[in-house]
XYZ file of C-alpha atoms in Angstrom:
111
model
C 17.095 21.504 -47.602
C 18.684 18.077 -48.511
C 19.636 15.590 -46.432
C 22.595 13.202 -46.599
C 22.616 9.445 -45.297
C 24.956 6.553 -45.798
C 25.448 2.776 -45.342
C 28.665 1.932 -43.733
C 30.744 -1.151 -44.201
C 33.209 -1.732 -41.447
C 35.205 -4.381 -43.098
C 35.947 -2.459 -46.277
C 35.733 0.941 -44.310
C 33.421 2.324 -47.244
C 30.781 4.779 -47.182
C 27.619 4.212 -49.781
C 25.267 7.020 -49.985
C 21.555 6.762 -49.871
C 20.033 8.455 -52.560
C 17.105 10.371 -52.747
C 16.846 10.293 -48.708
C 13.824 12.299 -47.450
C 14.668 15.725 -46.175
C 13.016 14.685 -42.517
C 13.989 11.073 -42.201
C 12.667 10.030 -38.775
C 14.446 6.433 -38.843
C 15.955 3.726 -40.441
C 14.892 -0.077 -40.210
C 16.943 -2.771 -41.700
C 15.093 -6.313 -42.522
C 15.630 -9.137 -39.879
C 14.783 -12.056 -42.350
C 18.111 -13.458 -43.262
C 17.287 -13.751 -47.321
C 16.440 -9.806 -46.995
C 19.378 -8.795 -45.066
C 20.048 -6.125 -47.846
C 16.770 -4.418 -47.637
C 15.921 -1.472 -45.399
C 13.496 1.232 -45.315
C 13.890 5.054 -44.331
C 10.714 6.823 -42.960
C 9.143 10.081 -42.248
C 6.237 11.025 -40.839
C 4.029 10.328 -44.053
C 5.928 7.726 -45.989
C 8.722 4.220 -45.574
C 11.153 4.426 -48.616
C 12.372 0.596 -49.385
C 15.979 0.603 -50.183
C 18.253 -2.407 -51.365
C 21.733 -2.280 -50.698
C 23.887 -3.949 -53.278
C 27.198 -4.911 -52.211
C 28.778 -6.283 -55.703
C 27.608 -5.041 -59.050
C 29.374 -3.657 -62.019
C 28.701 -0.259 -60.715
C 30.373 -1.269 -57.327
C 28.643 -1.329 -53.913
C 25.688 0.842 -54.140
C 22.222 1.695 -52.438
C 19.072 1.778 -54.664
C 15.523 3.396 -53.742
C 12.982 0.571 -54.963
C 9.836 1.457 -53.431
C 7.204 3.539 -51.533
C 4.657 2.690 -49.136
C 2.372 5.435 -47.399
C 2.976 5.133 -43.358
C -0.459 4.853 -41.942
C -1.466 8.091 -39.651
C 0.199 8.757 -36.164
C 2.021 5.167 -36.322
C 5.457 4.643 -35.818
C 7.559 1.684 -37.427
C 9.189 -0.750 -34.944
C 10.374 -3.810 -36.429
C 10.755 -4.936 -40.422
C 10.763 -8.784 -41.466
C 10.178 -10.325 -44.739
C 8.919 -6.740 -45.988
C 6.431 -6.678 -43.217
C 6.667 -3.556 -41.180
C 5.210 -4.034 -37.356
C 4.075 -0.651 -36.134
C 2.845 0.968 -32.938
C -0.372 3.083 -33.148
C -0.872 6.337 -31.343
C -3.341 4.054 -29.034
C -0.071 1.858 -28.022
C -1.214 -1.204 -30.031
C 0.540 -2.884 -32.751
C -0.574 -2.843 -36.544
C 1.110 -4.584 -39.346
C 1.673 -3.166 -43.028
C 3.245 -5.145 -45.895
C 5.625 -2.799 -47.843
C 4.678 -2.076 -51.595
C 7.686 -3.881 -52.658
C 7.009 -7.108 -51.143
C 3.402 -7.629 -52.256
C 2.348 -10.935 -53.309
C 2.877 -11.672 -56.918
C 0.241 -12.552 -59.362
C 1.381 -16.056 -60.139
C 2.168 -17.156 -56.336
C -1.227 -15.791 -55.210
C -2.553 -18.265 -57.872
C -1.249 -21.251 -56.569
């Protein structure tokens, strides 16, 4: 079975399809950090899929899947900020995971 999902732009009334949407998507979180406001994740019970919404390109407005991060067992994503996901554990505690797309660059790590 295939799932369809779209990003809706209320200003232009455009719908942009989300490619490779997981069949059993459980939720979507947009990044709350202003520079990453075009980044969002779709998650299912096993993975978090990172997407970027590109408003202006030579191909027009589009959404591209850019990465995959394993979801820790029995944890639910609550907030996405600057590539870091805050999750709730099955015991009600909070945990944080960095998305694979936001891992520290080797050059930055050396500084």
